[in-house]
């Protein structure tokens, strides 16, 4: 487990270790076991953080990144509200580094979005037209909408430690009903993170505002949605091939289906899982 976050050079607190460890354990028992590992030199404890290397700079970086994340979250909240105002959007959650309490100069604001059924690609296209405009004011890194999923197909296909961590660290900002449904559909995360308890947020009576409702009526077209998906898929495949990447990895990095869109050009899932496989440490 520490190996996973070592990939990001990110030390963890006791509370975070309990959340992300792959065995069920009480915090008191965990503290005893962590202390034994520190005493034996297998891991290191610095400023209430734990890591695999004796590296104080990583801890200082994490603490500074936590403060920046608090400030960055204010902007993320505003952007989440703006995204929620777009047609067919039913949930907006913060993902990526910011959802784990870290930010620096290069950190993007990543969003996980739930849309209505049969309109995912129309919704995504509208939002990415907006993102094109953000380049004009240099705010493109604040609008990283990398994962879309439709509200009636919320179960994540790839079930592994990476996707489990990403799910449990989501910070829902808009659309609590869809967030509750998302977590209910993905109870498999407990197979990887048995200490995580998804807290159900009180439901709300959400209804699209008048202008959003009007635009949804005007733009609601299964044919257009399908055409936009096909166009995007062809465009992504062309770019992927031009960069010399293997098409066998395309479907993992760029999932393009009727009910899900994932745009992860860095293909971190593959890299991190390989890192875990190559650095198996019982911690």
PDB file of C-alpha atoms in Angstrom:
ATOM      1  CA  UNK A   1       0.000   0.000   0.000  1.00  0.00           C
ATOM      2  CA  UNK A   2       2.823   2.436   0.824  1.00  0.00           C
ATOM      3  CA  UNK A   3       4.369   1.243  -2.430  1.00  0.00           C
ATOM      4  CA  UNK A   4       1.383   2.621  -4.320  1.00  0.00           C
ATOM      5  CA  UNK A   5       1.748   6.117  -2.906  1.00  0.00           C
ATOM      6  CA  UNK A   6       5.531   5.925  -3.140  1.00  0.00           C
ATOM      7  CA  UNK A   7       4.994   6.106  -6.913  1.00  0.00           C
ATOM      8  CA  UNK A   8       3.697   9.656  -6.327  1.00  0.00           C
ATOM      9  CA  UNK A   9       6.319  10.376  -3.620  1.00  0.00           C
ATOM     10  CA  UNK A  10       3.388  10.935  -1.290  1.00  0.00           C
ATOM     11  CA  UNK A  11       3.738  10.092   2.440  1.00  0.00           C
ATOM     12  CA  UNK A  12       0.627   9.005   4.363  1.00  0.00           C
ATOM     13  CA  UNK A  13      -0.794   9.679   7.797  1.00  0.00           C
ATOM     14  CA  UNK A  14      -2.036   6.872  10.067  1.00  0.00           C
ATOM     15  CA  UNK A  15      -5.628   7.701   9.106  1.00  0.00           C
ATOM     16  CA  UNK A  16      -4.792   7.462   5.406  1.00  0.00           C
ATOM     17  CA  UNK A  17      -2.887   4.211   5.845  1.00  0.00           C
ATOM     18  CA  UNK A  18      -5.909   2.671   7.544  1.00  0.00           C
ATOM     19  CA  UNK A  19      -8.136   3.882   4.719  1.00  0.00           C
ATOM     20  CA  UNK A  20      -5.916   2.537   1.946  1.00  0.00           C
ATOM     21  CA  UNK A  21      -4.464  -0.627   3.475  1.00  0.00           C
ATOM     22  CA  UNK A  22      -5.726  -3.890   1.970  1.00  0.00           C
ATOM     23  CA  UNK A  23      -6.526  -5.665   5.258  1.00  0.00           C
ATOM     24  CA  UNK A  24      -9.137  -4.889   7.890  1.00  0.00           C
ATOM     25  CA  UNK A  25      -7.457  -3.402  10.958  1.00  0.00           C
ATOM     26  CA  UNK A  26      -8.328  -1.061  13.804  1.00  0.00           C
ATOM     27  CA  UNK A  27      -6.432   2.203  14.083  1.00  0.00           C
ATOM     28  CA  UNK A  28      -4.999   1.218  17.478  1.00  0.00           C
ATOM     29  CA  UNK A  29      -3.662  -2.072  16.124  1.00  0.00           C
ATOM     30  CA  UNK A  30      -2.347  -0.316  13.043  1.00  0.00           C
ATOM     31  CA  UNK A  31      -0.431   2.205  15.163  1.00  0.00           C
ATOM     32  CA  UNK A  32       1.315  -0.630  16.994  1.00  0.00           C
ATOM     33  CA  UNK A  33       2.265  -2.375  13.765  1.00  0.00           C
ATOM     34  CA  UNK A  34       3.434   0.859  12.137  1.00  0.00           C
ATOM     35  CA  UNK A  35       5.606   1.617  15.159  1.00  0.00           C
ATOM     36  CA  UNK A  36       7.214  -1.820  14.894  1.00  0.00           C
ATOM     37  CA  UNK A  37       7.990  -1.198  11.213  1.00  0.00           C
ATOM     38  CA  UNK A  38       9.510   2.189  12.074  1.00  0.00           C
ATOM     39  CA  UNK A  39      11.625   0.663  14.845  1.00  0.00           C
ATOM     40  CA  UNK A  40      12.902  -2.046  12.491  1.00  0.00           C
ATOM     41  CA  UNK A  41      13.771   0.537   9.819  1.00  0.00           C
ATOM     42  CA  UNK A  42      11.405  -0.930   7.221  1.00  0.00           C
ATOM     43  CA  UNK A  43       9.529   2.366   6.956  1.00  0.00           C
ATOM     44  CA  UNK A  44      10.124   5.884   8.260  1.00  0.00           C
ATOM     45  CA  UNK A  45       7.975   8.229  10.324  1.00  0.00           C
ATOM     46  CA  UNK A  46       8.467  11.980   9.886  1.00  0.00           C
ATOM     47  CA  UNK A  47       6.083  14.673  11.172  1.00  0.00           C
ATOM     48  CA  UNK A  48       3.205  12.209  11.630  1.00  0.00           C
ATOM     49  CA  UNK A  49       3.681  10.923   8.077  1.00  0.00           C
ATOM     50  CA  UNK A  50       4.996   7.536   6.988  1.00  0.00           C
ATOM     51  CA  UNK A  51       6.930   6.557   3.880  1.00  0.00           C
ATOM     52  CA  UNK A  52       9.335   3.983   2.481  1.00  0.00           C
ATOM     53  CA  UNK A  53      12.316   6.344   2.274  1.00  0.00           C
ATOM     54  CA  UNK A  54      13.949   8.522   4.909  1.00  0.00           C
ATOM     55  CA  UNK A  55      13.138  11.661   2.943  1.00  0.00           C
ATOM     56  CA  UNK A  56      12.067  14.744   4.898  1.00  0.00           C
ATOM     57  CA  UNK A  57      11.704  16.747   1.672  1.00  0.00           C
ATOM     58  CA  UNK A  58       8.809  14.529   0.586  1.00  0.00           C
ATOM     59  CA  UNK A  59       7.022  15.184   3.853  1.00  0.00           C
ATOM     60  CA  UNK A  60       7.595  18.943   3.642  1.00  0.00           C
ATOM     61  CA  UNK A  61       6.363  18.851   0.050  1.00  0.00           C
ATOM     62  CA  UNK A  62       3.239  16.983   1.099  1.00  0.00           C
ATOM     63  CA  UNK A  63       2.483  19.484   3.895  1.00  0.00           C
ATOM     64  CA  UNK A  64       2.971  22.459   1.561  1.00  0.00           C
ATOM     65  CA  UNK A  65       0.845  20.713  -1.068  1.00  0.00           C
ATOM     66  CA  UNK A  66      -1.937  20.272   1.450  1.00  0.00           C
ATOM     67  CA  UNK A  67      -2.106  24.009   2.054  1.00  0.00           C
ATOM     68  CA  UNK A  68      -2.172  24.730  -1.682  1.00  0.00           C
ATOM     69  CA  UNK A  69      -4.920  22.165  -2.129  1.00  0.00           C
ATOM     70  CA  UNK A  70      -7.114  24.033   0.359  1.00  0.00           C
ATOM     71  CA  UNK A  71      -6.732  27.211  -1.683  1.00  0.00           C
ATOM     72  CA  UNK A  72      -7.206  25.415  -5.014  1.00  0.00           C
ATOM     73  CA  UNK A  73     -10.399  23.817  -3.720  1.00  0.00           C
ATOM     74  CA  UNK A  74     -12.137  27.202  -3.672  1.00  0.00           C
ATOM     75  CA  UNK A  75     -11.715  27.498  -7.436  1.00  0.00           C
ATOM     76  CA  UNK A  76     -12.666  23.848  -7.911  1.00  0.00           C
ATOM     77  CA  UNK A  77     -15.964  24.430  -6.081  1.00  0.00           C
ATOM     78  CA  UNK A  78     -16.884  27.293  -8.399  1.00  0.00           C
ATOM     79  CA  UNK A  79     -15.961  25.326 -11.514  1.00  0.00           C
ATOM     80  CA  UNK A  80     -17.939  22.288 -10.307  1.00  0.00           C
ATOM     81  CA  UNK A  81     -21.047  24.460  -9.989  1.00  0.00           C
ATOM     82  CA  UNK A  82     -20.455  25.821 -13.494  1.00  0.00           C
ATOM     83  CA  UNK A  83     -20.047  22.331 -14.974  1.00  0.00           C
ATOM     84  CA  UNK A  84     -23.231  21.202 -13.232  1.00  0.00           C
ATOM     85  CA  UNK A  85     -25.159  23.904 -15.089  1.00  0.00           C
ATOM     86  CA  UNK A  86     -24.432  22.229 -18.447  1.00  0.00           C
ATOM     87  CA  UNK A  87     -27.016  20.029 -20.171  1.00  0.00           C
ATOM     88  CA  UNK A  88     -27.250  16.367 -19.119  1.00  0.00           C
ATOM     89  CA  UNK A  89     -24.766  16.682 -16.214  1.00  0.00           C
ATOM     90  CA  UNK A  90     -26.058  14.977 -13.048  1.00  0.00           C
ATOM     91  CA  UNK A  91     -22.969  14.777 -10.833  1.00  0.00           C
ATOM     92  CA  UNK A  92     -19.640  16.552 -10.568  1.00  0.00           C
ATOM     93  CA  UNK A  93     -16.893  15.236  -8.279  1.00  0.00           C
ATOM     94  CA  UNK A  94     -13.267  16.257  -7.838  1.00  0.00           C
ATOM     95  CA  UNK A  95     -10.736  13.527  -8.593  1.00  0.00           C
ATOM     96  CA  UNK A  96      -6.974  13.271  -9.129  1.00  0.00           C
ATOM     97  CA  UNK A  97      -4.336  14.820  -6.857  1.00  0.00           C
ATOM     98  CA  UNK A  98      -6.655  17.474  -5.469  1.00  0.00           C
ATOM     99  CA  UNK A  99      -9.081  14.847  -4.183  1.00  0.00           C
ATOM    100  CA  UNK A 100      -6.221  13.377  -2.171  1.00  0.00           C
ATOM    101  CA  UNK A 101      -5.392  16.697  -0.556  1.00  0.00           C
ATOM    102  CA  UNK A 102      -2.411  17.744  -2.659  1.00  0.00           C
ATOM    103  CA  UNK A 103      -1.676  20.509  -5.152  1.00  0.00           C
ATOM    104  CA  UNK A 104       1.374  22.272  -6.582  1.00  0.00           C
ATOM    105  CA  UNK A 105       2.067  24.584  -9.506  1.00  0.00           C
ATOM    106  CA  UNK A 106       1.491  21.820 -12.058  1.00  0.00           C
ATOM    107  CA  UNK A 107      -1.600  20.238 -10.490  1.00  0.00           C
ATOM    108  CA  UNK A 108      -4.692  20.117 -12.681  1.00  0.00           C
ATOM    109  CA  UNK A 109      -8.220  20.302 -11.334  1.00  0.00           C
ATOM    110  CA  UNK A 110      -9.665  16.952 -12.404  1.00  0.00           C
ATOM    111  CA  UNK A 111     -13.356  16.131 -12.525  1.00  0.00           C
ATOM    112  CA  UNK A 112     -15.374  12.905 -12.582  1.00  0.00           C
ATOM    113  CA  UNK A 113     -18.786  13.497 -14.168  1.00  0.00           C
ATOM    114  CA  UNK A 114     -22.041  11.536 -14.289  1.00  0.00           C
ATOM    115  CA  UNK A 115     -24.429  12.284 -17.150  1.00  0.00           C
ATOM    116  CA  UNK A 116     -27.935  11.261 -18.124  1.00  0.00           C
ATOM    117  CA  UNK A 117     -28.373   8.080 -20.131  1.00  0.00           C
ATOM    118  CA  UNK A 118     -27.823   8.236 -23.917  1.00  0.00           C
ATOM    119  CA  UNK A 119     -26.451  11.787 -23.766  1.00  0.00           C
ATOM    120  CA  UNK A 120     -22.950  11.275 -22.379  1.00  0.00           C
ATOM    121  CA  UNK A 121     -21.140  12.213 -25.598  1.00  0.00           C
ATOM    122  CA  UNK A 122     -23.309  15.241 -26.266  1.00  0.00           C
ATOM    123  CA  UNK A 123     -22.630  16.448 -22.727  1.00  0.00           C
ATOM    124  CA  UNK A 124     -18.929  15.718 -23.023  1.00  0.00           C
ATOM    125  CA  UNK A 125     -18.647  17.541 -26.349  1.00  0.00           C
ATOM    126  CA  UNK A 126     -20.339  20.661 -24.982  1.00  0.00           C
ATOM    127  CA  UNK A 127     -18.017  20.711 -21.987  1.00  0.00           C
ATOM    128  CA  UNK A 128     -14.931  20.202 -24.116  1.00  0.00           C
ATOM    129  CA  UNK A 129     -15.950  23.043 -26.390  1.00  0.00           C
ATOM    130  CA  UNK A 130     -15.896  25.096 -23.203  1.00  0.00           C
ATOM    131  CA  UNK A 131     -12.432  23.737 -22.409  1.00  0.00           C
ATOM    132  CA  UNK A 132     -11.200  24.944 -25.812  1.00  0.00           C
ATOM    133  CA  UNK A 133     -12.254  28.458 -24.810  1.00  0.00           C
ATOM    134  CA  UNK A 134     -10.404  28.214 -21.484  1.00  0.00           C
ATOM    135  CA  UNK A 135      -7.108  28.114 -23.399  1.00  0.00           C
ATOM    136  CA  UNK A 136      -7.722  31.760 -24.310  1.00  0.00           C
ATOM    137  CA  UNK A 137      -7.575  32.763 -20.648  1.00  0.00           C
ATOM    138  CA  UNK A 138      -5.029  30.090 -19.605  1.00  0.00           C
ATOM    139  CA  UNK A 139      -7.475  28.208 -17.401  1.00  0.00           C
ATOM    140  CA  UNK A 140      -7.365  24.921 -19.304  1.00  0.00           C
ATOM    141  CA  UNK A 141      -5.718  23.128 -16.367  1.00  0.00           C
ATOM    142  CA  UNK A 142      -8.708  24.002 -14.197  1.00  0.00           C
ATOM    143  CA  UNK A 143     -11.133  22.168 -16.487  1.00  0.00           C
ATOM    144  CA  UNK A 144      -9.713  18.646 -16.775  1.00  0.00           C
ATOM    145  CA  UNK A 145     -12.833  16.545 -17.328  1.00  0.00           C
ATOM    146  CA  UNK A 146     -11.253  13.147 -17.800  1.00  0.00           C
ATOM    147  CA  UNK A 147     -13.945  10.660 -16.815  1.00  0.00           C
ATOM    148  CA  UNK A 148     -17.627  10.586 -17.778  1.00  0.00           C
ATOM    149  CA  UNK A 149     -20.086   7.822 -16.950  1.00  0.00           C
ATOM    150  CA  UNK A 150     -23.827   7.547 -17.523  1.00  0.00           C
ATOM    151  CA  UNK A 151     -26.227   7.384 -14.603  1.00  0.00           C
ATOM    152  CA  UNK A 152     -27.684   3.930 -15.363  1.00  0.00           C
ATOM    153  CA  UNK A 153     -24.318   2.216 -15.888  1.00  0.00           C
ATOM    154  CA  UNK A 154     -22.329   3.330 -12.848  1.00  0.00           C
ATOM    155  CA  UNK A 155     -20.384   0.140 -12.171  1.00  0.00           C
ATOM    156  CA  UNK A 156     -16.709   0.581 -13.047  1.00  0.00           C
ATOM    157  CA  UNK A 157     -15.493  -2.194 -15.343  1.00  0.00           C
ATOM    158  CA  UNK A 158     -11.839  -2.202 -14.248  1.00  0.00           C
ATOM    159  CA  UNK A 159     -11.876  -3.440 -10.681  1.00  0.00           C
ATOM    160  CA  UNK A 160      -8.418  -3.157  -9.156  1.00  0.00           C
ATOM    161  CA  UNK A 161      -6.531  -1.286  -6.445  1.00  0.00           C
ATOM    162  CA  UNK A 162      -5.995   1.779  -8.653  1.00  0.00           C
ATOM    163  CA  UNK A 163      -9.664   2.258  -9.515  1.00  0.00           C
ATOM    164  CA  UNK A 164     -10.691   1.515  -5.914  1.00  0.00           C
ATOM    165  CA  UNK A 165      -8.455   4.323  -4.614  1.00  0.00           C
ATOM    166  CA  UNK A 166      -9.724   6.712  -7.263  1.00  0.00           C
ATOM    167  CA  UNK A 167     -13.344   5.971  -6.352  1.00  0.00           C
ATOM    168  CA  UNK A 168     -13.033   6.304  -2.583  1.00  0.00           C
ATOM    169  CA  UNK A 169     -11.127   9.577  -2.862  1.00  0.00           C
ATOM    170  CA  UNK A 170     -13.718  11.292  -5.064  1.00  0.00           C
ATOM    171  CA  UNK A 171     -15.033  14.491  -3.514  1.00  0.00           C
ATOM    172  CA  UNK A 172     -18.641  15.018  -4.636  1.00  0.00           C
ATOM    173  CA  UNK A 173     -19.512  18.655  -5.185  1.00  0.00           C
ATOM    174  CA  UNK A 174     -22.787  18.505  -7.069  1.00  0.00           C
ATOM    175  CA  UNK A 175     -25.357  15.742  -7.551  1.00  0.00           C
ATOM    176  CA  UNK A 176     -25.328  13.827  -4.261  1.00  0.00           C
ATOM    177  CA  UNK A 177     -28.027  11.389  -5.417  1.00  0.00           C
ATOM    178  CA  UNK A 178     -25.860  10.241  -8.316  1.00  0.00           C
ATOM    179  CA  UNK A 179     -22.833  10.045  -6.017  1.00  0.00           C
ATOM    180  CA  UNK A 180     -24.710   7.791  -3.592  1.00  0.00           C
ATOM    181  CA  UNK A 181     -25.795   5.599  -6.508  1.00  0.00           C
ATOM    182  CA  UNK A 182     -22.209   5.476  -7.827  1.00  0.00           C
ATOM    183  CA  UNK A 183     -20.836   4.235  -4.522  1.00  0.00           C
ATOM    184  CA  UNK A 184     -23.680   1.735  -4.091  1.00  0.00           C
ATOM    185  CA  UNK A 185     -22.942   0.259  -7.528  1.00  0.00           C
ATOM    186  CA  UNK A 186     -19.250  -0.133  -6.706  1.00  0.00           C
ATOM    187  CA  UNK A 187     -19.264  -1.907  -3.356  1.00  0.00           C
ATOM    188  CA  UNK A 188     -16.492  -4.123  -4.757  1.00  0.00           C
ATOM    189  CA  UNK A 189     -14.024  -1.476  -3.545  1.00  0.00           C
ATOM    190  CA  UNK A 190     -14.242  -3.136  -0.115  1.00  0.00           C
ATOM    191  CA  UNK A 191     -12.368  -6.110  -1.612  1.00  0.00           C
ATOM    192  CA  UNK A 192      -9.349  -3.829  -1.947  1.00  0.00           C
ATOM    193  CA  UNK A 193     -10.017  -1.286   0.806  1.00  0.00           C
ATOM    194  CA  UNK A 194     -11.886  -3.132   3.581  1.00  0.00           C
ATOM    195  CA  UNK A 195     -11.603  -0.260   6.086  1.00  0.00           C
ATOM    196  CA  UNK A 196     -13.386   2.219   3.836  1.00  0.00           C
ATOM    197  CA  UNK A 197     -16.958   3.025   4.778  1.00  0.00           C
ATOM    198  CA  UNK A 198     -18.897   4.986   2.195  1.00  0.00           C
ATOM    199  CA  UNK A 199     -20.973   7.570   4.034  1.00  0.00           C
ATOM    200  CA  UNK A 200     -24.294   8.121   2.353  1.00  0.00           C
ATOM    201  CA  UNK A 201     -24.952  11.811   1.824  1.00  0.00           C
ATOM    202  CA  UNK A 202     -28.540  12.940   2.521  1.00  0.00           C
ATOM    203  CA  UNK A 203     -30.507  12.870  -0.741  1.00  0.00           C
ATOM    204  CA  UNK A 204     -31.647  16.050  -2.437  1.00  0.00           C
ATOM    205  CA  UNK A 205     -34.598  16.789  -4.725  1.00  0.00           C
ATOM    206  CA  UNK A 206     -32.553  17.850  -7.725  1.00  0.00           C
ATOM    207  CA  UNK A 207     -34.302  19.205 -10.792  1.00  0.00           C
ATOM    208  CA  UNK A 208     -32.541  20.914 -13.705  1.00  0.00           C
ATOM    209  CA  UNK A 209     -33.068  24.656 -13.781  1.00  0.00           C
ATOM    210  CA  UNK A 210     -35.306  26.062 -16.491  1.00  0.00           C
ATOM    211  CA  UNK A 211     -32.664  26.963 -19.094  1.00  0.00           C
ATOM    212  CA  UNK A 212     -30.782  23.703 -18.535  1.00  0.00           C
ATOM    213  CA  UNK A 213     -34.043  21.792 -18.964  1.00  0.00           C
ATOM    214  CA  UNK A 214     -34.787  23.686 -22.192  1.00  0.00           C
ATOM    215  CA  UNK A 215     -31.353  22.958 -23.674  1.00  0.00           C
ATOM    216  CA  UNK A 216     -31.676  19.301 -22.727  1.00  0.00           C
ATOM    217  CA  UNK A 217     -34.960  19.105 -24.621  1.00  0.00           C
ATOM    218  CA  UNK A 218     -33.417  20.802 -27.663  1.00  0.00           C
ATOM    219  CA  UNK A 219     -30.222  18.736 -27.711  1.00  0.00           C
ATOM    220  CA  UNK A 220     -31.616  15.357 -26.732  1.00  0.00           C
ATOM    221  CA  UNK A 221     -30.762  13.135 -29.695  1.00  0.00           C
ATOM    222  CA  UNK A 222     -29.463   9.565 -29.506  1.00  0.00           C
ATOM    223  CA  UNK A 223     -28.264   9.820 -33.101  1.00  0.00           C
ATOM    224  CA  UNK A 224     -26.215  12.943 -32.404  1.00  0.00           C
ATOM    225  CA  UNK A 225     -24.813  11.379 -29.246  1.00  0.00           C
ATOM    226  CA  UNK A 226     -23.702   8.292 -31.191  1.00  0.00           C
ATOM    227  CA  UNK A 227     -22.169  10.401 -33.978  1.00  0.00           C
ATOM    228  CA  UNK A 228     -20.164  12.444 -31.479  1.00  0.00           C
ATOM    229  CA  UNK A 229     -18.873   9.263 -29.853  1.00  0.00           C
ATOM    230  CA  UNK A 230     -17.763   7.843 -33.225  1.00  0.00           C
ATOM    231  CA  UNK A 231     -16.094  11.092 -34.231  1.00  0.00           C
ATOM    232  CA  UNK A 232     -14.206  11.354 -30.941  1.00  0.00           C
ATOM    233  CA  UNK A 233     -13.091   7.724 -31.071  1.00  0.00           C
ATOM    234  CA  UNK A 234     -11.667   8.103 -34.593  1.00  0.00           C
ATOM    235  CA  UNK A 235      -9.879  11.294 -33.606  1.00  0.00           C
ATOM    236  CA  UNK A 236      -8.354   9.745 -30.470  1.00  0.00           C
ATOM    237  CA  UNK A 237      -7.262   6.569 -32.276  1.00  0.00           C
ATOM    238  CA  UNK A 238      -5.527   8.647 -34.933  1.00  0.00           C
ATOM    239  CA  UNK A 239      -3.630  10.683 -32.325  1.00  0.00           C
ATOM    240  CA  UNK A 240      -2.708   7.545 -30.354  1.00  0.00           C
ATOM    241  CA  UNK A 241      -1.307   5.886 -33.484  1.00  0.00           C
ATOM    242  CA  UNK A 242       0.605   9.007 -34.536  1.00  0.00           C
ATOM    243  CA  UNK A 243       2.391   8.999 -31.182  1.00  0.00           C
ATOM    244  CA  UNK A 244       3.537   5.439 -31.830  1.00  0.00           C
ATOM    245  CA  UNK A 245       1.620   3.868 -28.950  1.00  0.00           C
ATOM    246  CA  UNK A 246       0.288   0.331 -29.063  1.00  0.00           C
ATOM    247  CA  UNK A 247      -3.411   0.160 -29.951  1.00  0.00           C
ATOM    248  CA  UNK A 248      -3.733  -2.760 -27.520  1.00  0.00           C
ATOM    249  CA  UNK A 249      -3.429  -0.169 -24.714  1.00  0.00           C
ATOM    250  CA  UNK A 250      -5.854   2.285 -26.277  1.00  0.00           C
ATOM    251  CA  UNK A 251      -9.046   0.861 -24.763  1.00  0.00           C
ATOM    252  CA  UNK A 252      -7.620   1.173 -21.244  1.00  0.00           C
ATOM    253  CA  UNK A 253      -6.297   4.712 -21.608  1.00  0.00           C
ATOM    254  CA  UNK A 254      -9.138   6.004 -23.825  1.00  0.00           C
ATOM    255  CA  UNK A 255     -12.300   4.129 -23.015  1.00  0.00           C
ATOM    256  CA  UNK A 256     -14.866   5.123 -25.623  1.00  0.00           C
ATOM    257  CA  UNK A 257     -18.224   3.489 -25.079  1.00  0.00           C
ATOM    258  CA  UNK A 258     -21.840   4.572 -25.091  1.00  0.00           C
ATOM    259  CA  UNK A 259     -21.932   4.669 -21.288  1.00  0.00           C
ATOM    260  CA  UNK A 260     -18.392   5.742 -20.403  1.00  0.00           C
ATOM    261  CA  UNK A 261     -15.641   8.066 -21.604  1.00  0.00           C
ATOM    262  CA  UNK A 262     -12.169   7.965 -20.123  1.00  0.00           C
ATOM    263  CA  UNK A 263      -9.399  10.211 -21.420  1.00  0.00           C
ATOM    264  CA  UNK A 264      -6.126   9.310 -19.670  1.00  0.00           C
ATOM    265  CA  UNK A 265      -3.294   9.851 -22.188  1.00  0.00           C
ATOM    266  CA  UNK A 266      -0.704   9.169 -19.477  1.00  0.00           C
ATOM    267  CA  UNK A 267      -2.242   5.722 -18.917  1.00  0.00           C
ATOM    268  CA  UNK A 268      -1.430   5.936 -15.204  1.00  0.00           C
ATOM    269  CA  UNK A 269      -3.528   2.908 -14.344  1.00  0.00           C
ATOM    270  CA  UNK A 270      -1.206   0.630 -16.322  1.00  0.00           C
ATOM    271  CA  UNK A 271       1.962   2.333 -15.061  1.00  0.00           C
ATOM    272  CA  UNK A 272       0.955   2.242 -11.402  1.00  0.00           C
ATOM    273  CA  UNK A 273      -0.265  -1.345 -11.442  1.00  0.00           C
ATOM    274  CA  UNK A 274       3.007  -2.371 -13.073  1.00  0.00           C
ATOM    275  CA  UNK A 275       4.877  -0.407 -10.392  1.00  0.00           C
ATOM    276  CA  UNK A 276       2.992  -2.325  -7.689  1.00  0.00           C
ATOM    277  CA  UNK A 277       3.688  -5.650  -9.372  1.00  0.00           C
ATOM    278  CA  UNK A 278       7.396  -4.890  -9.664  1.00  0.00           C
ATOM    279  CA  UNK A 279       7.740  -3.584  -6.095  1.00  0.00           C
ATOM    280  CA  UNK A 280       5.712  -5.935  -3.945  1.00  0.00           C
ATOM    281  CA  UNK A 281       6.208  -4.950  -0.326  1.00  0.00           C
ATOM    282  CA  UNK A 282       4.042  -6.075   2.553  1.00  0.00           C
ATOM    283  CA  UNK A 283       3.250  -2.718   4.101  1.00  0.00           C
TER     284      UNK A 283
END
